Amino acid sequence: MGLSQMTTEGQEKTTTLWVLLDVSNCMRGATIESARNVLQQYVLSQLMMSGLKISLITFGNTASLLTDEPLAIEEFQLPEEFTIGGMCNLSDALSLCNNLIAQDDKILLLTKGYTTDSYGNQNHILDNDCHVVMLDSSSNRVPVTLSSYFSGRLKVYNMKEESLKELSVNLKCVIK
């Protein structure tokens, strides 16, 4: 699958990486800093000059789109701070994403993995490839609360360095 594809109108379509970042209560302190480090070191710096676009959605009690439109990865800046609080309402983030995402776009979900909403809501299941970073975890197992949201390929990474390096390699591969 190519990073850029021709549309029926002959225009080039660029793949977007949709970053869904959990900002619920469980992300306070070191966990949100771990998420920021993963994004900086293993995603943004590794994908520079790839032609990839990126869009950021945060979610706690509700979801917020922090980028008005997908940005070239070279133009994207992580916010200095995130407002942390509330429950982990992943279905709200997926609902927002579902209205904007294209078929070939990819998802990167950064979370502790324990959603508090009613998971498996059929209106919010996405079939895009999803890469999940389980923050503060050494397991590569997919929590049931997450797997019920995705019908496409779901790949989980833990916070071990070798797992995060694999994330970088896999993201590079799926966007080429």
PDB file of C-alpha atoms in Angstrom:
ATOM      1  CA  MET A   1       0.000   0.000   0.000  1.00  0.00           C
ATOM      2  CA  GLY A   2       1.479   3.331  -0.963  1.00  0.00           C
ATOM      3  CA  LEU A   3       1.738   6.409   1.181  1.00  0.00           C
ATOM      4  CA  SER A   4       0.325   8.545  -1.622  1.00  0.00           C
ATOM      5  CA  GLN A   5      -2.366   7.188  -3.866  1.00  0.00           C
ATOM      6  CA  MET A   6      -4.141   8.681  -6.851  1.00  0.00           C
ATOM      7  CA  THR A   7      -7.821   9.480  -6.407  1.00  0.00           C
ATOM      8  CA  THR A   8     -10.370   9.067  -9.194  1.00  0.00           C
ATOM      9  CA  GLU A   9      -9.943  12.787  -9.966  1.00  0.00           C
ATOM     10  CA  GLY A  10      -6.189  12.242 -10.507  1.00  0.00           C
ATOM     11  CA  GLN A  11      -5.206  14.013  -7.280  1.00  0.00           C
ATOM     12  CA  GLU A  12      -2.743  12.485  -4.875  1.00  0.00           C
ATOM     13  CA  LYS A  13      -4.235  11.330  -1.558  1.00  0.00           C
ATOM     14  CA  THR A  14      -1.916  11.240   1.452  1.00  0.00           C
ATOM     15  CA  THR A  15      -2.264   8.764   4.305  1.00  0.00           C
ATOM     16  CA  THR A  16      -3.070  10.271   7.692  1.00  0.00           C
ATOM     17  CA  LEU A  17      -1.980   8.836  11.017  1.00  0.00           C
ATOM     18  CA  TRP A  18      -4.780   9.464  13.524  1.00  0.00           C
ATOM     19  CA  VAL A  19      -3.269   9.664  17.000  1.00  0.00           C
ATOM     20  CA  LEU A  20      -5.850   8.949  19.705  1.00  0.00           C
ATOM     21  CA  LEU A  21      -4.399   9.987  23.058  1.00  0.00           C
ATOM     22  CA  ASP A  22      -6.025   8.974  26.334  1.00  0.00           C
ATOM     23  CA  VAL A  23      -6.082  11.955  28.714  1.00  0.00           C
ATOM     24  CA  SER A  24      -8.321  10.386  31.374  1.00  0.00           C
ATOM     25  CA  ASN A  25      -7.506  10.382  35.110  1.00  0.00           C
ATOM     26  CA  CYS A  26      -5.314   7.275  34.809  1.00  0.00           C
ATOM     27  CA  MET A  27      -2.890   9.232  32.590  1.00  0.00           C
ATOM     28  CA  ARG A  28      -1.799  11.679  35.311  1.00  0.00           C
ATOM     29  CA  GLY A  29       1.886  12.273  36.001  1.00  0.00           C
ATOM     30  CA  ALA A  30       4.483   9.992  34.503  1.00  0.00           C
ATOM     31  CA  THR A  31       2.023   8.189  32.229  1.00  0.00           C
ATOM     32  CA  ILE A  32       1.203  11.245  30.092  1.00  0.00           C
ATOM     33  CA  GLU A  33       4.927  12.010  29.932  1.00  0.00           C
ATOM     34  CA  SER A  34       5.529   8.435  28.722  1.00  0.00           C
ATOM     35  CA  ALA A  35       2.936   9.015  25.989  1.00  0.00           C
ATOM     36  CA  ARG A  36       4.626  12.284  24.993  1.00  0.00           C
ATOM     37  CA  ASN A  37       8.038  10.544  24.853  1.00  0.00           C
ATOM     38  CA  VAL A  38       6.673   7.696  22.728  1.00  0.00           C
ATOM     39  CA  LEU A  39       5.161  10.189  20.291  1.00  0.00           C
ATOM     40  CA  GLN A  40       8.349  12.273  20.076  1.00  0.00           C
ATOM     41  CA  GLN A  41      10.987   9.537  19.989  1.00  0.00           C
ATOM     42  CA  TYR A  42       9.310   6.595  18.270  1.00  0.00           C
ATOM     43  CA  VAL A  43       6.715   8.265  16.033  1.00  0.00           C
ATOM     44  CA  LEU A  44       7.313  11.898  15.079  1.00  0.00           C
ATOM     45  CA  SER A  45      11.114  11.815  14.811  1.00  0.00           C
ATOM     46  CA  GLN A  46      11.055   8.474  12.960  1.00  0.00           C
ATOM     47  CA  LEU A  47       8.459   9.540  10.386  1.00  0.00           C
ATOM     48  CA  MET A  48       9.874  12.962   9.447  1.00  0.00           C
ATOM     49  CA  MET A  49      10.048  13.558   5.709  1.00  0.00           C
ATOM     50  CA  SER A  50       7.709  10.627   5.052  1.00  0.00           C
ATOM     51  CA  GLY A  51       4.949  12.707   3.467  1.00  0.00           C
ATOM     52  CA  LEU A  52       2.629  11.421   6.180  1.00  0.00           C
ATOM     53  CA  LYS A  53      -0.043  13.658   7.666  1.00  0.00           C
ATOM     54  CA  ILE A  54      -1.019  13.499  11.312  1.00  0.00           C
ATOM     55  CA  SER A  55      -4.104  14.411  13.282  1.00  0.00           C
ATOM     56  CA  LEU A  56      -4.482  14.342  17.080  1.00  0.00           C
ATOM     57  CA  ILE A  57      -7.602  13.477  19.070  1.00  0.00           C
ATOM     58  CA  THR A  58      -7.523  13.453  22.878  1.00  0.00           C
ATOM     59  CA  PHE A  59     -10.167  11.689  24.933  1.00  0.00           C
ATOM     60  CA  GLY A  60     -11.257  11.563  28.561  1.00  0.00           C
ATOM     61  CA  ASN A  61     -14.940  12.159  29.335  1.00  0.00           C
ATOM     62  CA  THR A  62     -15.269  13.557  25.797  1.00  0.00           C
ATOM     63  CA  ALA A  63     -13.094  13.621  22.706  1.00  0.00           C
ATOM     64  CA  SER A  64     -11.433  16.708  21.229  1.00  0.00           C
ATOM     65  CA  LEU A  65      -9.870  17.133  17.807  1.00  0.00           C
ATOM     66  CA  LEU A  66      -6.689  19.147  18.465  1.00  0.00           C
ATOM     67  CA  THR A  67      -5.754  19.581  14.805  1.00  0.00           C
ATOM     68  CA  ASP A  68      -8.320  21.403  12.650  1.00  0.00           C
ATOM     69  CA  GLU A  69      -7.123  19.352   9.700  1.00  0.00           C
ATOM     70  CA  PRO A  70      -4.401  16.738   9.226  1.00  0.00           C
ATOM     71  CA  LEU A  71      -0.965  18.381   9.228  1.00  0.00           C
ATOM     72  CA  ALA A  72       2.257  17.351   7.535  1.00  0.00           C
ATOM     73  CA  ILE A  73       4.263  15.552  10.204  1.00  0.00           C
ATOM     74  CA  GLU A  74       7.020  18.197   9.891  1.00  0.00           C
ATOM     75  CA  GLU A  75       4.496  20.937  10.818  1.00  0.00           C
ATOM     76  CA  PHE A  76       2.911  19.081  13.729  1.00  0.00           C
ATOM     77  CA  GLN A  77       3.748  20.196  17.268  1.00  0.00           C
ATOM     78  CA  LEU A  78       2.641  18.350  20.378  1.00  0.00           C
ATOM     79  CA  PRO A  79       0.842  20.658  22.807  1.00  0.00           C
ATOM     80  CA  GLU A  80       2.991  21.730  25.771  1.00  0.00           C
ATOM     81  CA  GLU A  81       0.372  20.424  28.204  1.00  0.00           C
ATOM     82  CA  PHE A  82      -2.691  18.232  28.114  1.00  0.00           C
ATOM     83  CA  THR A  83      -5.699  18.701  30.369  1.00  0.00           C
ATOM     84  CA  ILE A  84      -5.935  15.413  32.255  1.00  0.00           C
ATOM     85  CA  GLY A  85      -9.137  14.155  33.858  1.00  0.00           C
ATOM     86  CA  GLY A  86     -12.344  12.221  33.561  1.00  0.00           C
ATOM     87  CA  MET A  87     -13.144   8.712  32.499  1.00  0.00           C
ATOM     88  CA  CYS A  88     -11.602   6.819  29.542  1.00  0.00           C
ATOM     89  CA  ASN A  89     -14.338   7.249  26.920  1.00  0.00           C
ATOM     90  CA  LEU A  90     -12.771   5.657  23.845  1.00  0.00           C
ATOM     91  CA  SER A  91     -16.073   5.342  21.965  1.00  0.00           C
ATOM     92  CA  ASP A  92     -16.374   9.161  21.863  1.00  0.00           C
ATOM     93  CA  ALA A  93     -12.919   9.413  20.269  1.00  0.00           C
ATOM     94  CA  LEU A  94     -13.749   6.685  17.764  1.00  0.00           C
ATOM     95  CA  SER A  95     -17.044   8.351  16.906  1.00  0.00           C
ATOM     96  CA  LEU A  96     -15.214  11.600  16.143  1.00  0.00           C
ATOM     97  CA  CYS A  97     -12.508   9.764  14.215  1.00  0.00           C
ATOM     98  CA  ASN A  98     -15.049   7.689  12.286  1.00  0.00           C
ATOM     99  CA  ASN A  99     -16.538  10.868  10.797  1.00  0.00           C
ATOM    100  CA  LEU A 100     -13.146  12.038   9.483  1.00  0.00           C
ATOM    101  CA  ILE A 101     -10.962   9.017   8.723  1.00  0.00           C
ATOM    102  CA  ALA A 102     -10.320   7.700   5.224  1.00  0.00           C
ATOM    103  CA  GLN A 103     -10.166   4.008   4.346  1.00  0.00           C
ATOM    104  CA  ASP A 104      -6.361   3.816   4.056  1.00  0.00           C
ATOM    105  CA  ASP A 105      -5.596   5.995   7.091  1.00  0.00           C
ATOM    106  CA  LYS A 106      -3.960   4.437  10.153  1.00  0.00           C
ATOM    107  CA  ILE A 107      -4.664   4.793  13.870  1.00  0.00           C
ATOM    108  CA  LEU A 108      -2.201   5.045  16.749  1.00  0.00           C
ATOM    109  CA  LEU A 109      -3.864   4.684  20.146  1.00  0.00           C
ATOM    110  CA  LEU A 110      -1.919   5.582  23.315  1.00  0.00           C
ATOM    111  CA  THR A 111      -3.683   4.426  26.474  1.00  0.00           C
ATOM    112  CA  LYS A 112      -3.470   2.320  29.598  1.00  0.00           C
ATOM    113  CA  GLY A 113      -6.109   0.202  27.880  1.00  0.00           C
ATOM    114  CA  TYR A 114      -8.961   0.192  30.340  1.00  0.00           C
ATOM    115  CA  THR A 115     -11.935   1.985  28.855  1.00  0.00           C
ATOM    116  CA  THR A 116     -14.806   3.029  31.075  1.00  0.00           C
ATOM    117  CA  ASP A 117     -17.466   3.466  28.408  1.00  0.00           C
ATOM    118  CA  SER A 118     -19.681   0.695  27.051  1.00  0.00           C
ATOM    119  CA  TYR A 119     -17.173  -0.903  24.723  1.00  0.00           C
ATOM    120  CA  GLY A 120     -18.181  -2.779  21.610  1.00  0.00           C
ATOM    121  CA  ASN A 121     -20.753  -0.194  20.536  1.00  0.00           C
ATOM    122  CA  GLN A 122     -21.353  -1.267  16.944  1.00  0.00           C
ATOM    123  CA  ASN A 123     -21.595   2.360  15.797  1.00  0.00           C
ATOM    124  CA  HIS A 124     -17.959   3.004  16.702  1.00  0.00           C
ATOM    125  CA  ILE A 125     -16.094  -0.008  15.312  1.00  0.00           C
ATOM    126  CA  LEU A 126     -13.352   0.950  12.853  1.00  0.00           C
ATOM    127  CA  ASP A 127     -11.776  -1.357  10.301  1.00  0.00           C
ATOM    128  CA  ASN A 128      -8.602   0.701   9.816  1.00  0.00           C
ATOM    129  CA  ASP A 129      -5.262  -0.739  10.942  1.00  0.00           C
ATOM    130  CA  CYS A 130      -4.629   0.264  14.546  1.00  0.00           C
ATOM    131  CA  HIS A 131      -1.391   0.316  16.501  1.00  0.00           C
ATOM    132  CA  VAL A 132      -1.917   0.460  20.269  1.00  0.00           C
ATOM    133  CA  VAL A 133       0.749   1.496  22.764  1.00  0.00           C
ATOM    134  CA  MET A 134      -0.117   0.117  26.184  1.00  0.00           C
ATOM    135  CA  LEU A 135       1.344   2.725  28.530  1.00  0.00           C
ATOM    136  CA  ASP A 136       2.804   1.454  31.808  1.00  0.00           C
ATOM    137  CA  SER A 137       2.549  -2.140  30.655  1.00  0.00           C
ATOM    138  CA  SER A 138       4.929  -4.930  29.811  1.00  0.00           C
ATOM    139  CA  SER A 139       2.235  -7.054  28.167  1.00  0.00           C
ATOM    140  CA  ASN A 140       1.532  -7.321  24.437  1.00  0.00           C
ATOM    141  CA  ARG A 141      -1.937  -8.741  25.073  1.00  0.00           C
ATOM    142  CA  VAL A 142      -4.920  -6.830  23.770  1.00  0.00           C
ATOM    143  CA  PRO A 143      -7.434  -5.997  26.499  1.00  0.00           C
ATOM    144  CA  VAL A 144     -10.951  -7.104  25.570  1.00  0.00           C
ATOM    145  CA  THR A 145     -12.086  -3.542  26.151  1.00  0.00           C
ATOM    146  CA  LEU A 146      -9.928  -2.449  23.197  1.00  0.00           C
ATOM    147  CA  SER A 147     -10.218  -5.340  20.763  1.00  0.00           C
ATOM    148  CA  SER A 148     -13.993  -4.955  20.604  1.00  0.00           C
ATOM    149  CA  TYR A 149     -13.598  -1.551  18.911  1.00  0.00           C
ATOM    150  CA  PHE A 150     -11.588  -2.647  15.908  1.00  0.00           C
ATOM    151  CA  SER A 151     -12.416  -5.074  13.133  1.00  0.00           C
ATOM    152  CA  GLY A 152      -9.178  -4.386  11.210  1.00  0.00           C
ATOM    153  CA  ARG A 153      -5.627  -5.392  12.101  1.00  0.00           C
ATOM    154  CA  LEU A 154      -4.783  -4.526  15.697  1.00  0.00           C
ATOM    155  CA  LYS A 155      -1.147  -4.536  16.808  1.00  0.00           C
ATOM    156  CA  VAL A 156      -0.249  -3.925  20.457  1.00  0.00           C
ATOM    157  CA  TYR A 157       3.070  -2.646  21.827  1.00  0.00           C
ATOM    158  CA  ASN A 158       4.200  -2.384  25.443  1.00  0.00           C
ATOM    159  CA  MET A 159       6.581   0.114  27.026  1.00  0.00           C
ATOM    160  CA  LYS A 160       9.718  -1.980  26.555  1.00  0.00           C
ATOM    161  CA  GLU A 161      12.305  -0.398  24.262  1.00  0.00           C
ATOM    162  CA  GLU A 162      12.331  -3.309  21.791  1.00  0.00           C
ATOM    163  CA  SER A 163       8.549  -3.148  21.486  1.00  0.00           C
ATOM    164  CA  LEU A 164       8.630   0.596  20.826  1.00  0.00           C
ATOM    165  CA  LYS A 165      11.359   0.156  18.192  1.00  0.00           C
ATOM    166  CA  GLU A 166       9.070  -2.401  16.538  1.00  0.00           C
ATOM    167  CA  LEU A 167       6.317   0.236  16.573  1.00  0.00           C
ATOM    168  CA  SER A 168       8.574   2.650  14.645  1.00  0.00           C
ATOM    169  CA  VAL A 169       9.474  -0.003  12.079  1.00  0.00           C
ATOM    170  CA  ASN A 170       5.873  -1.094  11.620  1.00  0.00           C
ATOM    171  CA  LEU A 171       4.602   2.469  11.205  1.00  0.00           C
ATOM    172  CA  LYS A 172       7.250   3.109   8.558  1.00  0.00           C
ATOM    173  CA  CYS A 173       6.213  -0.072   6.733  1.00  0.00           C
ATOM    174  CA  VAL A 174       2.457   0.587   6.706  1.00  0.00           C
ATOM    175  CA  ILE A 175       2.800   4.089   5.322  1.00  0.00           C
ATOM    176  CA  LYS A 176       5.127   3.206   2.429  1.00  0.00           C
TER     177      LYS A 176
END
